[in-house]
Amino acid sequence: MLTAQLEQRFREALGDRAIEHEDSVQFAVHFARLLGRILTAEEITTTARDAMFASLGARTDLNRHQIGILLDLALAPENRLAVGHDELRAFGARFGLAQEGALRAAVEEEVDLASFSDDYGEGEALLLLDALFGVCAVDGRIDRDEIGRLKAAADQLGIDQMLVGALFRKHDVRHAQGDFHIALEGDRVGIGTDNSLPIVLPDPAVARRHAELVRTSDGWRVHDLRSGRPTLLNGNPISTSPMKPGDELRVGSFTLKLGPDGKFITAFGASTFSSLSVHSLSRTIGKTSLLDEVDFTVFSGEVVAIVGPSGAGKTTLLNAIAGIAPADTGDVRFDGQDFHRLLAADKSAVGIVPQDDVVHAELTVEESLYYSARLRFPRGTSRKQVDGEVDRVLEELDIAHIRHNRIGDAVRRGISGGQRKRVNLGQELLTRSTRVLFLDEPTSGLDPQTANDIVSLIRQLADGGRIVFLVTHDVSPQILSMIDHLMVLAPGGRLAWFGPPEQALRWFDVAHVGDVFSRLAEDEPTAWAERYKKSPTFRTFVRTRRHLLGLDSGAAGSKPATPRSRARRSALGNFFTLTARYARTKRRDWTGLLVLMSQAPILGLFMWVVFPAPDPPAMFMLALSALWFGASGSVRELIADRAIWRREARVGLGTLPYVGSKLFVLGMITGVQCTTLAFMCWVLLPMWGEYGYNPFLLAFVTTLTGWIGMAIGLLISASTQSSEAAVGTLPLVLIPQITFSGLIVKVKEMGLLAKALSYLMVVRYSFEAIIKTGDRLTEPLFGGQRERAAKPLSGVLYNLGFKQSAAADDMGLPFLGLLAVLIGILGGLIMLTLLQTRRTRKGN
C-alpha cells in the first residue's frame, strides 16, 4: 500500500514527464522503497544518498533532479515504515482481527526482496544488493553489525555467497589493505563466517566455524575445527599448533597475523577478484553433440569439480575453455575480455595438469622445476630470480625436503606418487601470472589419504586467488568438502547441474554424489539440461553471476583492452635450456648411455675379425653401422617426452629449439659412436699406407651418415604414436638400404625400377663416399685365394655400378658431390621432422 502511494506521489511530482519515463518509474520506486525500508535513520547519510543516486542513475533514464525527488519521498520517515509479523499481531490485539487482516493484506502487497528478484530478475537483484553494500560502506568500510544484514539480504534476493564475498572485496578496502584489527578477548576466539563468532570473515572460502584460537599459559594455540577446508599456519596445514606473535594463519583467502603482544590479530583479505565466464559453448562433429549451450561463471578462489559419465564432454569443455580446441559457437571471457585473445598474448595465464605425470624421471625435483622455469620466464630473468621462484613453489607445495631427490617412475624408483603429482602441478605454478588451473584426475592412482592431501593443496591454491577446474571421478565426502561447485555434465555436453555439491544431492534426489550417474541415465540428457535451466539454482549460480560482471569496471560487453604481449625467452635461450636438460637426462640414464657407447667398440672388433683388410663389404658395413647408430638411438626420443613437449609448447616453446636440442645432444652421441668406429676400422683393418685412407675424412663421412640415420629416427619418432610402432618401422627403412645399396646386387645389374630406387638410398651415397676417402681397395677373397691385392678405386666403382664407364678417368659422382647429396638429405629430413613435430603440438 505504501509502495503504491509512493509511486502515485512520485508520478504527481514528475507530472507529464512520468509518461516519458514509464519504463523506469515503477522500478525506481520499488528500488528506492526497498533501500529505504532496509536502512535505519542513522544510515541515511550524504554518502548513502550518493550511493543510491549512482545506482538509480546507472539503471534508469531519470535525471539527477528526478532521482532526488524520489529519494526525498522514499526516505521520508512515513514511507520507510516496515511492518513485521510481531507488529501485525500487536496491531490485531488492539484493533481486532478484521483490522489486522486488512493491514496484513496491505503489507503482503508490498514489494519485498524475494519478490523484487522474481519481478525484475537476477541482474536487478544484484544491482540492488550492490547499492545496499555501497550504502552500508562508510569510508570504504563495512561494520561488523552490517555483515549479517547484508548476507540475509543476499539470501532473500537469491544471490550466492561467492558474489557476496566479491561485493565485500569491492566495497571494503580493508580486504586489500589488511586493516582488520581485532582485539582478542576471552580464552576462546572462534573464526569463521558465523556472525556469532568473535572473528567473522565474510568469504565463502571460509567455513561457518573454521578454526579457533585458545588461550594457554604460553600464549595462543590454534585448532582446526575439521570443517573440510584447510587451515594453514605459516604456510603449513595444521590440525592444532601453538601460534606465536608474528605467525601468519591462513583461513580461506584471509591471512591473520598475531600482534607482537598477542592481544590483537590483523586480518588481510584477498586483493583481487577475477571472473571466468563461459557463455553458450557448443561444439558438434557431424550430427554428434560434444557441447550443447554450456553456460557458467567462476570467480577467483573457487574450485569447480567436473563430473559426468564417459562421453559427457568433460575434456572437450576444458579444451574449449583453454583454447586448445575452441568451440564452434559461444565465447569465453576473463574479466570481461576475450580469454583466448589474452592467452595468445600470455599463455602462462592457464595451467593444465594432465592425468599422467608429465615430468622427466631422471631429473631431481629441483632440476625439473628449474628447467621448466627457464622455459617459461622471459629473457633477462636472472638465475637468482629463477631460483627464488623455484624455492617459492617448493615451499608452497610442501616438497622442499625432497628437492634433491630423483623423480623416478614406475620402473626407476624415486619419489612417491603423491609427491610426483605435486611436482607435476608445480611446473604450472612457477609463473605468478597463472590464474586458471585445469587438473585432470589429479588423485587417480593415489591412496585415500594422499588424495585428500592433494585436494587440500588444490584448495589452498584456489584460496590464493586462482580459479581451479578439477575433473575427477572421486566424489568422496572428504573431496567434496573442499570444492565450491559441482558441475555435472550429461552425455552430449549438456549442463545438468552447476552449484554447491550439497544442493546437488537434493536436486538429483540422491544420498551420495556417486549416485548422480545412475540418475542421469533415467532421463534424456536434453531433459536434464532444460530442467536445470528453468530452476532457481540456474538463476542464482549462472545468470546472476553473469550480471555481476556488469557491476565491475572490466564488464562483459565493455570494449576489451588490447592485451600486452608478455616478454618471452628467446629461441636461442630455450635451445640452451632444453639442451642442458636433455643432456642431463641422458647422462642420468647411465645404463642406456653405456649401451650406446659400447656399440662402436664392439662392432669395431667384429669388423676386425671378419675383415682383415679394407674391401667393399667392410666399407658397406661401416656405412650401414653408422646409419644404424643414429637411427636406433633417436627412434624413440620424440615419443618418449611428447606429452612434455605438448605441455611446454602450450606456454610458448617453439618447435625449432625443441628439435634442435635433440639434434645437438643425439648428434654428439652419434658423432662419438661414428668417429670411434671409423678410427678403429682405420687402425685395425688397416686402411693407411698403400690404401691411402684419410682418417679425418673417413670419420666425417661416417659421422654425416650417422646424423642422417639420427634424422631418420627422429622423423619416424615424430610420425608414430608409440615406441613399438617406431621400432617396428625402423627395419622397413634400413632393410631397403641393404638391398638397393649396390653391394648384394650391383647397380649396373639391377632392373630399371630397382636402379631408380637405389638413387633414393642413403647408404648408396654414403658407401661410395666412404670408399672415396682413400685411394685403393681390395677385392673379397673367393675360392682358394689367400692373398688380397690392393686395386685402384676405378675398377671397384665400375663393378659396383657407381662408375659410368670402365675408363680410368671416369670416377662417377665426385666426392664433393656425394657430400652435397648427403648434406641435402640431412637437411630435408630435419625439415620434415620439424614440420611433423609441429603437427603433434595439439595431438594431431
Short mmCIF file of N, CA and C in Angstrom, two decimals, residues 15 62 149 183 189 240 293 325 442 497 554 660 681 760 808 819-820:
data_model
loop_
_atom_site.label_atom_id
_atom_site.label_comp_id
_atom_site.label_asym_id
_atom_site.label_seq_id
_atom_site.Cartn_x
_atom_site.Cartn_y
_atom_site.Cartn_z
N GLY A 15 4.79 14.85 -13.05
CA GLY A 15 3.83 15.47 -13.96
C GLY A 15 3.82 14.77 -15.31
N LEU A 62 16.21 8.35 -15.50
CA LEU A 62 15.86 9.54 -14.73
C LEU A 62 17.08 10.43 -14.55
N ARG A 149 23.23 -8.50 8.15
CA ARG A 149 22.10 -7.96 7.40
C ARG A 149 22.33 -8.07 5.89
N ALA A 183 40.62 -7.21 18.41
CA ALA A 183 41.12 -7.48 19.76
C ALA A 183 40.77 -8.91 20.16
N VAL A 189 38.54 -17.92 21.00
CA VAL A 189 38.15 -16.98 19.94
C VAL A 189 37.89 -17.78 18.66
N THR A 240 46.33 -28.71 14.94
CA THR A 240 46.48 -27.88 16.13
C THR A 240 47.95 -27.52 16.26
N GLU A 293 25.38 -25.64 -25.56
CA GLU A 293 24.96 -24.43 -24.88
C GLU A 293 25.36 -24.42 -23.40
N ALA A 325 41.12 -26.64 -28.30
CA ALA A 325 40.19 -27.00 -29.38
C ALA A 325 38.95 -26.14 -29.18
N PRO A 442 43.65 -35.54 -10.80
CA PRO A 442 44.90 -35.42 -10.03
C PRO A 442 45.03 -36.45 -8.91
N TRP A 497 23.86 -29.65 -14.05
CA TRP A 497 23.93 -29.01 -12.73
C TRP A 497 25.19 -28.19 -12.62
N GLY A 554 35.72 -3.99 -15.35
CA GLY A 554 36.00 -4.82 -16.52
C GLY A 554 34.79 -5.62 -16.89
N GLY A 660 65.92 -28.88 -32.11
CA GLY A 660 67.34 -28.55 -32.14
C GLY A 660 68.09 -29.13 -30.97
N CYS A 681 88.34 -48.85 -37.35
CA CYS A 681 88.50 -49.53 -38.64
C CYS A 681 89.77 -49.07 -39.36
N LEU A 760 67.52 -43.46 -54.22
CA LEU A 760 66.85 -42.90 -53.04
C LEU A 760 67.47 -43.41 -51.74
N ALA A 808 89.46 -45.17 -66.87
CA ALA A 808 90.12 -44.91 -65.59
C ALA A 808 89.82 -43.52 -65.06
N LEU A 819 79.06 -35.56 -50.92
CA LEU A 819 78.84 -34.87 -49.65
C LEU A 819 77.65 -33.91 -49.75
N ALA A 820 77.53 -33.25 -50.89
CA ALA A 820 76.40 -32.33 -51.08
C ALA A 820 75.07 -33.08 -51.04
#
